[in-house]
């Protein structure tokens, strides 16, 4: 018999989406999180009593504390989980504010389950929220909102924040998700033998399926149900944000959304009278990271961390891909989904659909917190088909940190054990990294590339190249004249030859068209 005080179970979820409140009356991130937590408690059937019993509160890192250009002008929460607990009438001893990354909701759920299984916790809340839509509107209106709050202590930051980019990547203008996911996408295109047009059309077809799910989801922020043609076609309303991806192929960040879920021990659920039909278990979980910096990876079209994390999570759950009724694959860019499908062995047109929410471009991309929404939706899905299984794949960084969870209403038959990351990480760490030539000179070819856009069109070509003589990889920019950038977008540039040299602090590759 399993000890009920050590069997973790998700008992409540809550989500909030606000697309219309004017900035002077809209909610702050903290207010959105309070509402999501209250909805999660109500979803369990036990309400405020569940919130008062919390001994652990985790707040997913706010985007304002993650990306410098998103720093809020309206103040800072010194200890977000403490501020939230005060408003929920809770007195948790475990206050966590983890490092950045879209993988963090899944990772922190596994942590909460592990703490319950080890007798360290009985009730934990995981919540996140963003109000970037309101913040942008308030800035434009010249409002001075007050969203900050002091606190008597600092939260547990776990391992702390770690930079995702090298100095050389930054020097070459690659310090952005659009640059790196564009480079990964082009590498995937090359590996698949697709032309520029074929890849754009395939990416659009893929995301049209996500848009269709969002159309039916009342919590989604973009519910137009965009067609593949609309997603692929470049227009003033749908420009390239970075070639090869249009605006409708990228995460929609300027939204107001919050989500929460509560995990407790079975014993606590029994004490609070939480019905059996509210209870969902995390049957399998695993997490790992690929080579940390993109330019150090030997291949950009592969993710061993995705593949191995999924394999381990499914094995722990005792099921296979064919046993899954529901899927949610992290979808900040088409390349994130495409590489996941490749590593999991799932077709991009799998009839089960690849999202339960509508995905980051159409449901919404609330900073690091999208996967909290995905987990909340997955809980709803498996409740609707008792005994079914669903898989959530979370991605953090630049196809860097991967976390997978397998969910079901079925009661587990063995104690919860959090998969040791070292079991997977040791395999990945044995893969040799790719050395760079930092001052390349001579004939070279383009390995992968992207064209970054601003408000007025293409601005910069970024690329990984290979020296013809030695095969060494290097980072470079192309000339930024309009003709060169236009040619990179209109012709096949993978494998294109040219000359590379060091110019000041960067490498410049001049292609031979």
Coordinates of C-alpha atoms in Angstrom, one line a residue:
X1 CA 0.0 0.0 0.0
X2 CA 1.3 3.5 -0.9
X3 CA 1.5 6.0 1.9
X4 CA -1.1 8.6 1.1
X5 CA 0.9 11.3 2.8
X6 CA 3.6 10.7 0.1
X7 CA 1.5 10.3 -3.1
X8 CA 1.5 13.7 -5.0
X9 CA -1.6 14.6 -6.9
X10 CA -2.7 17.7 -8.9
X11 CA -6.1 18.8 -7.6
X12 CA -6.8 22.2 -9.0
X13 CA -5.9 24.5 -11.9
X14 CA -6.8 28.0 -12.8
X15 CA -6.2 30.3 -15.8
X16 CA -6.8 33.9 -16.6
X17 CA -6.7 35.7 -20.0
X18 CA -7.5 39.4 -20.4
X19 CA -7.5 40.9 -23.9
X20 CA -9.6 44.0 -23.3
X21 CA -9.3 45.7 -19.9
X22 CA -8.0 49.3 -20.3
X23 CA -4.6 49.9 -18.7
X24 CA -5.9 52.1 -15.9
X25 CA -8.1 49.3 -14.6
X26 CA -6.3 46.2 -15.8
X27 CA -4.6 43.8 -13.3
X28 CA -0.9 43.7 -12.5
X29 CA 1.0 40.4 -12.8
X30 CA 0.6 39.9 -9.1
X31 CA -3.2 40.5 -9.2
X32 CA -3.4 38.1 -12.2
X33 CA -1.6 35.4 -10.2
X34 CA -3.8 35.9 -7.2
X35 CA -6.8 35.3 -9.4
X36 CA -5.3 32.2 -11.1
X37 CA -4.4 30.7 -7.7
X38 CA -7.9 31.3 -6.4
X39 CA -9.4 29.7 -9.5
X40 CA -7.1 26.7 -9.0
X41 CA -8.3 26.3 -5.4
X42 CA -12.0 26.7 -6.5
X43 CA -11.4 24.1 -9.2
X44 CA -10.4 21.6 -6.5
X45 CA -13.7 22.1 -4.7
X46 CA -12.0 23.1 -1.4
X47 CA -11.4 26.8 -2.1
X48 CA -9.7 29.0 0.5
X49 CA -9.1 26.1 2.9
X50 CA -6.6 24.7 0.3
X51 CA -4.8 28.0 -0.1
X52 CA -4.4 28.4 3.7
X53 CA -2.8 24.9 3.9
X54 CA -0.1 25.7 1.4
X55 CA 3.5 25.1 2.6
X56 CA 5.2 25.8 -0.7
X57 CA 4.6 28.6 -3.2
X58 CA 6.6 28.8 -6.5
X59 CA 6.3 31.8 -8.8
X60 CA 7.6 31.3 -12.3
X61 CA 10.2 34.0 -13.1
X62 CA 8.6 37.1 -14.6
X63 CA 9.7 38.2 -18.0
X64 CA 10.7 41.6 -16.5
X65 CA 13.3 39.8 -14.4
X66 CA 14.4 37.7 -17.4
X67 CA 15.0 39.9 -20.4
X68 CA 16.6 43.3 -19.8
X69 CA 14.6 45.0 -22.6
X70 CA 11.4 43.8 -20.8
X71 CA 12.3 45.4 -17.5
X72 CA 9.2 47.0 -16.1
X73 CA 9.0 50.7 -15.4
X74 CA 6.3 50.1 -12.8
X75 CA 8.4 48.6 -10.0
X76 CA 9.8 45.2 -8.9
X77 CA 8.5 42.5 -6.7
X78 CA 11.4 41.7 -4.4
X79 CA 10.0 38.3 -3.4
X80 CA 7.1 37.4 -5.7
X81 CA 6.1 34.2 -3.9
X82 CA 6.0 36.0 -0.5
X83 CA 3.9 38.8 -1.9
X84 CA 1.5 36.2 -3.4
X85 CA 1.3 34.2 -0.2
X86 CA 0.3 37.3 1.8
X87 CA -2.7 37.8 -0.5
X88 CA -3.8 34.2 -0.3
X89 CA -3.7 34.1 3.5
X90 CA -1.0 31.4 3.3
X91 CA 2.1 30.9 5.4
X92 CA 4.4 28.7 3.3
X93 CA 8.0 28.0 4.4
X94 CA 9.2 27.2 0.9
X95 CA 9.2 30.3 -1.3
X96 CA 10.7 29.7 -4.8
X97 CA 11.5 32.0 -7.7
X98 CA 13.4 29.8 -10.1
X99 CA 15.7 30.7 -13.0
X100 CA 14.3 31.7 -16.4
X101 CA 13.1 29.2 -18.9
X102 CA 10.0 27.8 -20.5
X103 CA 10.9 24.4 -19.0
X104 CA 10.5 25.7 -15.4
X105 CA 6.8 25.0 -14.8
X106 CA 7.3 21.3 -15.6
X107 CA 10.6 21.1 -13.7
X108 CA 9.1 22.8 -10.6
X109 CA 6.1 20.5 -10.7
X110 CA 8.5 17.5 -10.6
X111 CA 10.2 19.2 -7.6
X112 CA 6.9 19.7 -5.8
X113 CA 6.0 16.1 -6.4
X114 CA 9.4 14.9 -5.1
X115 CA 9.1 17.0 -1.9
X116 CA 5.7 15.5 -1.2
X117 CA 7.1 12.0 -1.9
X118 CA 9.9 12.6 0.5
X119 CA 7.6 13.9 3.2
X120 CA 8.9 17.5 3.0
X121 CA 5.6 19.0 1.8
X122 CA 1.9 18.4 1.8
X123 CA 0.5 21.3 -0.4
X124 CA 2.3 23.3 -3.1
X125 CA 1.2 26.0 -5.5
X126 CA 3.0 26.8 -8.8
X127 CA 1.8 29.9 -10.5
X128 CA 3.0 32.5 -13.0
X129 CA 1.6 35.6 -14.7
X130 CA 2.4 38.3 -17.2
X131 CA 0.7 41.7 -18.0
X132 CA 2.8 42.9 -20.9
X133 CA -0.3 43.9 -22.9
X134 CA -1.3 46.3 -20.1
X135 CA 2.3 47.4 -19.5
X136 CA 2.7 48.4 -23.2
X137 CA -0.7 50.2 -23.2
X138 CA 0.1 52.0 -20.0
X139 CA 3.5 53.2 -21.3
X140 CA 1.9 54.6 -24.4
X141 CA -0.8 56.3 -22.3
X142 CA 1.9 57.8 -20.1
X143 CA 0.5 56.2 -17.0
X144 CA 2.5 55.6 -13.8
X145 CA 1.4 52.3 -12.4
X146 CA 2.7 50.8 -9.1
X147 CA 3.4 47.1 -9.4
X148 CA 6.4 46.7 -7.1
X149 CA 6.6 45.6 -3.5
X150 CA 9.3 45.2 -0.9
X151 CA 9.6 42.0 1.2
X152 CA 11.4 40.9 4.4
X153 CA 13.4 38.2 2.6
X154 CA 14.6 37.0 -0.7
X155 CA 13.1 33.9 -2.4
X156 CA 14.9 30.7 -3.0
X157 CA 16.4 31.2 -6.5
X158 CA 17.5 27.6 -6.8
X159 CA 20.5 27.5 -9.2
X160 CA 20.2 31.2 -10.2
X161 CA 20.1 32.8 -13.6
X162 CA 22.6 31.6 -16.2
X163 CA 23.2 33.5 -19.5
X164 CA 22.1 31.8 -22.7
X165 CA 24.5 33.5 -25.1
X166 CA 28.3 33.7 -25.5
X167 CA 30.1 37.0 -25.9
X168 CA 30.8 36.1 -29.6
X169 CA 27.2 35.3 -30.3
X170 CA 26.2 38.6 -28.8
X171 CA 28.9 40.5 -30.8
X172 CA 27.4 39.1 -34.0
X173 CA 23.8 40.2 -33.2
X174 CA 22.6 36.7 -32.2
X175 CA 21.4 37.7 -28.7
X176 CA 17.8 37.0 -29.5
X177 CA 15.4 34.0 -29.7
X178 CA 14.5 35.0 -33.3
X179 CA 18.1 34.8 -34.4
X180 CA 18.8 31.4 -32.8
X181 CA 15.5 29.7 -33.7
X182 CA 15.9 31.0 -37.2
X183 CA 19.3 29.5 -37.4
X184 CA 18.0 26.2 -36.0
X185 CA 15.1 26.3 -38.5
X186 CA 17.4 26.7 -41.5
X187 CA 19.5 23.8 -40.2
X188 CA 16.3 21.7 -40.0
X189 CA 15.4 22.8 -43.5
X190 CA 18.8 21.8 -44.8
X191 CA 18.7 18.4 -43.1
X192 CA 15.2 17.7 -44.6
X193 CA 16.3 18.8 -48.1
X194 CA 13.6 21.5 -48.3
X195 CA 13.8 24.7 -50.4
X196 CA 13.1 28.0 -48.8
X197 CA 9.5 28.0 -50.1
X198 CA 8.9 24.4 -49.0
X199 CA 10.1 25.1 -45.5
X200 CA 8.0 28.2 -45.1
X201 CA 4.9 26.4 -46.4
X202 CA 5.5 23.4 -44.1
X203 CA 6.0 25.7 -41.1
X204 CA 2.7 27.5 -42.0
X205 CA 0.8 24.3 -42.4
X206 CA 2.1 23.1 -39.0
X207 CA 1.0 26.3 -37.2
X208 CA -2.3 26.4 -39.0
X209 CA -3.2 23.3 -36.9
X210 CA -2.2 25.2 -33.7
X211 CA -4.3 28.2 -34.8
X212 CA -7.3 26.0 -35.3
X213 CA -7.0 24.7 -31.7
X214 CA -6.7 28.3 -30.4
X215 CA -9.8 29.3 -32.3
X216 CA -11.8 26.9 -30.2
X217 CA -10.2 27.9 -26.9
X218 CA -11.9 30.8 -25.2
X219 CA -8.7 31.5 -23.2
X220 CA -6.6 32.1 -26.4
X221 CA -5.5 35.6 -27.3
X222 CA -5.5 35.1 -31.1
X223 CA -8.7 33.3 -32.2
X224 CA -8.9 34.1 -35.9
X225 CA -8.1 30.5 -36.9
X226 CA -5.4 31.6 -39.3
X227 CA -5.0 29.5 -42.5
X228 CA -1.6 28.2 -43.6
X229 CA -1.7 30.8 -46.4
X230 CA -2.3 33.7 -44.0
X231 CA 0.6 32.5 -41.7
X232 CA 3.0 32.1 -44.6
X233 CA 2.2 35.3 -46.6
X234 CA 4.3 38.3 -45.8
X235 CA 2.1 41.4 -45.4
X236 CA 2.3 44.7 -43.4
X237 CA 0.4 43.0 -40.6
X238 CA 2.4 39.8 -40.9
X239 CA 6.0 40.8 -41.7
X240 CA 9.1 38.8 -41.2
X241 CA 10.3 39.3 -37.7
X242 CA 13.4 37.3 -38.7
X243 CA 13.7 35.3 -41.9
X244 CA 12.5 32.5 -42.3
X245 CA 9.7 33.3 -39.8
X246 CA 6.8 35.7 -40.0
X247 CA 5.1 37.4 -37.1
X248 CA 2.3 34.8 -37.0
X249 CA 5.0 32.1 -36.6
X250 CA 6.4 33.5 -33.4
X251 CA 5.3 33.6 -29.7
X252 CA 2.9 36.4 -28.9
X253 CA 4.4 38.0 -25.8
X254 CA 2.3 41.1 -25.3
X255 CA -0.5 39.5 -23.5
X256 CA -2.1 39.4 -20.1
X257 CA -2.3 35.8 -18.9
X258 CA -1.8 33.9 -15.7
X259 CA -2.1 30.2 -14.8
X260 CA -1.7 28.1 -11.6
X261 CA -1.9 24.5 -10.4
X262 CA -1.9 23.0 -6.9
X263 CA -0.4 19.7 -6.0
X264 CA -1.0 18.1 -2.7
X265 CA -0.6 14.7 -1.0
X266 CA -3.4 12.3 -1.3
X267 CA -3.8 12.5 2.4
X268 CA -4.3 16.2 2.3
X269 CA -6.7 15.8 -0.6
X270 CA -8.7 13.4 1.5
X271 CA -8.7 15.7 4.5
X272 CA -10.1 18.6 2.3
X273 CA -12.7 16.3 0.7
X274 CA -11.4 16.8 -2.8
X275 CA -13.3 14.6 -5.2
X276 CA -11.6 11.8 -7.1
X277 CA -12.6 13.3 -10.4
X278 CA -10.4 16.3 -9.7
X279 CA -7.2 14.3 -9.2
X280 CA -4.5 14.0 -11.8
X281 CA -1.1 12.3 -11.3
X282 CA 2.3 13.1 -12.8
X283 CA 3.2 9.5 -13.9
X284 CA 6.5 10.3 -15.6
X285 CA 8.9 13.2 -15.7
X286 CA 12.5 13.9 -16.9
X287 CA 14.6 16.9 -17.7
X288 CA 18.0 17.6 -19.3
X289 CA 19.8 20.2 -21.3
X290 CA 21.7 20.1 -24.6
X291 CA 25.0 21.8 -25.1
X292 CA 24.4 25.1 -23.4
X293 CA 25.4 27.5 -26.1
X294 CA 24.0 27.1 -29.6
X295 CA 27.2 27.8 -31.4
X296 CA 28.9 25.0 -29.5
X297 CA 26.4 22.3 -30.7
X298 CA 27.8 19.9 -33.3
X299 CA 24.4 19.8 -35.0
X300 CA 21.6 22.4 -34.8
X301 CA 18.9 20.1 -36.2
X302 CA 19.1 17.6 -33.3
X303 CA 18.2 17.7 -29.6
X304 CA 19.4 14.7 -27.6
X305 CA 17.8 16.3 -24.5
X306 CA 14.4 16.3 -26.1
X307 CA 14.7 12.7 -27.3
X308 CA 16.1 11.3 -24.0
X309 CA 13.9 13.2 -21.7
X310 CA 10.8 12.0 -23.6
X311 CA 12.1 8.4 -23.6
X312 CA 12.7 8.4 -19.9
X313 CA 9.4 10.1 -18.9
X314 CA 7.4 7.6 -21.0
X315 CA 9.3 4.7 -19.6
X316 CA 8.7 5.9 -16.1
X317 CA 5.0 6.3 -16.8
X318 CA 5.0 2.8 -18.3
X319 CA 3.5 3.9 -21.7
X320 CA 4.6 4.6 -25.2
X321 CA 3.8 7.4 -27.7
X322 CA 1.0 5.3 -29.1
X323 CA -0.7 5.3 -25.6
X324 CA -0.9 9.1 -25.5
X325 CA -4.3 10.6 -26.1
X326 CA -3.1 14.2 -25.8
X327 CA 0.1 16.2 -26.7
X328 CA 1.4 19.7 -26.0
X329 CA 4.7 20.5 -27.7
X330 CA 6.3 23.8 -26.9
X331 CA 5.8 26.1 -29.9
X332 CA 7.6 29.5 -29.6
X333 CA 8.7 29.1 -33.2
X334 CA 8.1 26.4 -35.9
X335 CA 11.6 25.1 -35.4
X336 CA 10.9 24.3 -31.8
X337 CA 8.0 22.0 -32.8
X338 CA 9.8 20.6 -35.8
X339 CA 12.9 19.5 -33.8
X340 CA 10.6 18.0 -31.1
X341 CA 8.6 16.0 -33.7
X342 CA 11.9 14.8 -35.2
X343 CA 13.3 13.7 -31.9
X344 CA 10.0 12.1 -30.6
X345 CA 9.2 10.4 -33.9
X346 CA 5.9 12.2 -34.2
X347 CA 4.5 13.4 -37.5
X348 CA 3.8 17.1 -37.8
X349 CA 0.3 16.3 -38.9
X350 CA -0.4 13.7 -36.1
X351 CA -4.2 13.4 -35.9
X352 CA -4.0 13.8 -32.1
X353 CA -2.9 17.5 -32.6
X354 CA 0.3 18.8 -31.2
X355 CA -1.2 21.3 -28.7
X356 CA -4.1 21.4 -26.2
X357 CA -4.0 25.2 -25.8
X358 CA -3.3 26.6 -29.3
X359 CA 0.4 27.2 -28.8
X360 CA 2.5 30.3 -28.0
X361 CA 1.7 32.3 -31.2
X362 CA -2.1 31.9 -30.9
X363 CA -3.0 30.9 -27.3
X364 CA -0.4 33.3 -26.0
X365 CA 3.3 33.3 -24.9
X366 CA 3.3 34.6 -21.4
X367 CA 7.1 34.7 -20.9
X368 CA 8.4 31.7 -19.0
X369 CA 4.9 30.7 -17.9
X370 CA 3.3 29.1 -21.0
X371 CA 3.8 25.6 -19.8
X372 CA 1.8 26.3 -16.6
X373 CA -1.1 26.9 -19.0
X374 CA -0.3 23.8 -20.9
X375 CA -0.3 21.7 -17.7
X376 CA -3.6 23.2 -16.7
X377 CA -5.1 22.4 -20.0
X378 CA -3.6 18.9 -19.9
X379 CA -5.2 18.3 -16.5
X380 CA -8.6 19.3 -18.0
X381 CA -8.0 17.0 -21.0
X382 CA -7.1 13.8 -19.1
X383 CA -10.0 14.5 -16.6
X384 CA -12.3 14.5 -19.6
X385 CA -11.1 11.0 -20.5
X386 CA -10.4 9.2 -17.3
X387 CA -7.5 6.7 -17.6
X388 CA -6.0 8.5 -20.6
X389 CA -2.5 9.8 -20.8
X390 CA -1.2 13.1 -22.0
X391 CA 2.3 14.4 -22.6
X392 CA 3.6 18.0 -22.1
X393 CA 7.0 18.9 -23.6
X394 CA 8.5 22.1 -22.2
X395 CA 11.4 23.9 -23.7
X396 CA 13.6 26.6 -22.1
X397 CA 16.2 28.8 -23.7
X398 CA 17.2 28.2 -27.3
X399 CA 16.3 24.5 -27.6
X400 CA 18.5 24.3 -24.5
X401 CA 16.6 23.0 -21.5
X402 CA 14.0 20.3 -22.0
X403 CA 11.5 18.9 -19.6
X404 CA 8.7 16.3 -20.2
X405 CA 5.8 15.3 -18.1
X406 CA 3.2 12.4 -18.6
X407 CA -0.2 12.9 -16.9
X408 CA -3.2 10.7 -16.1
X409 CA -6.1 10.3 -13.7
X410 CA -4.9 6.8 -13.0
X411 CA -3.6 6.3 -9.5
X412 CA 0.1 5.2 -9.6
X413 CA 1.0 1.8 -8.4
X414 CA 4.5 2.8 -7.1
X415 CA 6.0 5.7 -5.2
X416 CA 6.8 8.9 -7.2
X417 CA 10.5 9.2 -7.9
X418 CA 11.9 12.2 -9.7
X419 CA 14.2 11.0 -12.5
X420 CA 17.8 11.9 -11.8
X421 CA 19.0 14.4 -14.4
X422 CA 22.4 12.8 -14.4
X423 CA 21.0 9.6 -15.9
X424 CA 20.3 11.6 -19.1
X425 CA 22.8 14.5 -18.8
X426 CA 25.8 12.2 -18.6
X427 CA 24.9 10.8 -22.0
X428 CA 24.5 14.2 -23.5
X429 CA 27.7 15.6 -21.9
X430 CA 29.8 12.9 -23.6
X431 CA 28.9 14.3 -27.0
X432 CA 31.9 16.5 -28.1
X433 CA 31.1 20.2 -28.5
X434 CA 31.9 22.0 -31.7
X435 CA 35.0 24.2 -31.6
X436 CA 35.0 27.6 -33.2
X437 CA 37.5 29.5 -35.3
X438 CA 37.3 33.0 -33.8
X439 CA 39.2 34.8 -36.5
X440 CA 38.4 32.9 -39.8
X441 CA 40.1 33.9 -43.0
X442 CA 39.5 32.7 -46.6
X443 CA 37.0 30.7 -48.6
X444 CA 34.0 29.5 -46.7
X445 CA 30.4 28.3 -47.0
X446 CA 27.2 29.1 -45.1
X447 CA 26.2 26.3 -42.7
X448 CA 23.0 28.0 -41.5
X449 CA 21.7 31.6 -41.6
X450 CA 18.9 34.0 -40.7
X451 CA 18.0 37.6 -41.6
X452 CA 16.9 39.8 -38.7
X453 CA 14.2 42.4 -39.4
X454 CA 13.3 45.7 -37.8
X455 CA 10.4 48.0 -38.3
X456 CA 11.6 49.0 -41.8
X457 CA 12.6 45.5 -43.1
X458 CA 15.7 43.4 -43.1
X459 CA 18.6 44.8 -41.1
X460 CA 21.2 42.1 -40.5
X461 CA 22.3 38.7 -41.8
X462 CA 23.6 36.3 -39.1
X463 CA 25.2 33.0 -39.9
X464 CA 27.2 30.0 -38.9
X465 CA 29.8 29.1 -41.5
X466 CA 32.5 26.6 -42.3
X467 CA 35.9 27.2 -43.7
X468 CA 36.4 25.2 -46.9
X469 CA 40.0 24.4 -46.1
X470 CA 39.6 23.0 -42.6
X471 CA 35.8 22.5 -42.0
X472 CA 36.0 24.7 -38.9
X473 CA 32.9 26.5 -37.8
X474 CA 32.8 30.3 -37.4
X475 CA 30.2 32.9 -36.6
X476 CA 29.7 35.9 -38.9
X477 CA 27.5 38.6 -40.3
X478 CA 26.9 39.3 -43.9
X479 CA 27.1 42.8 -45.5
X480 CA 24.0 44.6 -44.5
X481 CA 23.2 46.3 -47.8
X482 CA 19.7 45.8 -49.1
X483 CA 20.7 43.8 -52.1
X484 CA 22.6 41.2 -50.1
X485 CA 19.9 40.7 -47.5
X486 CA 17.2 40.5 -50.2
X487 CA 19.2 37.8 -52.0
X488 CA 19.6 35.8 -48.8
X489 CA 15.8 35.7 -48.5
X490 CA 15.0 35.0 -52.2
X491 CA 17.7 32.4 -53.1
X492 CA 19.1 29.2 -51.6
X493 CA 21.9 30.3 -49.3
X494 CA 22.7 27.1 -47.5
X495 CA 26.0 25.9 -48.7
X496 CA 26.6 29.2 -50.5
X497 CA 30.3 30.0 -51.0
X498 CA 32.1 33.3 -50.3
X499 CA 35.0 34.9 -48.4
X500 CA 35.2 35.5 -44.7
X501 CA 37.5 37.8 -42.8
X502 CA 37.8 39.5 -39.4
X503 CA 36.7 43.1 -39.5
X504 CA 37.1 44.9 -36.1
X505 CA 35.3 42.9 -33.5
X506 CA 33.3 40.7 -35.8
X507 CA 33.7 38.3 -38.7
X508 CA 32.2 39.3 -42.1
X509 CA 31.2 36.8 -44.8
X510 CA 30.8 38.2 -48.3
X511 CA 28.7 35.7 -50.3
X512 CA 29.3 34.9 -54.0
X513 CA 25.9 34.9 -55.5

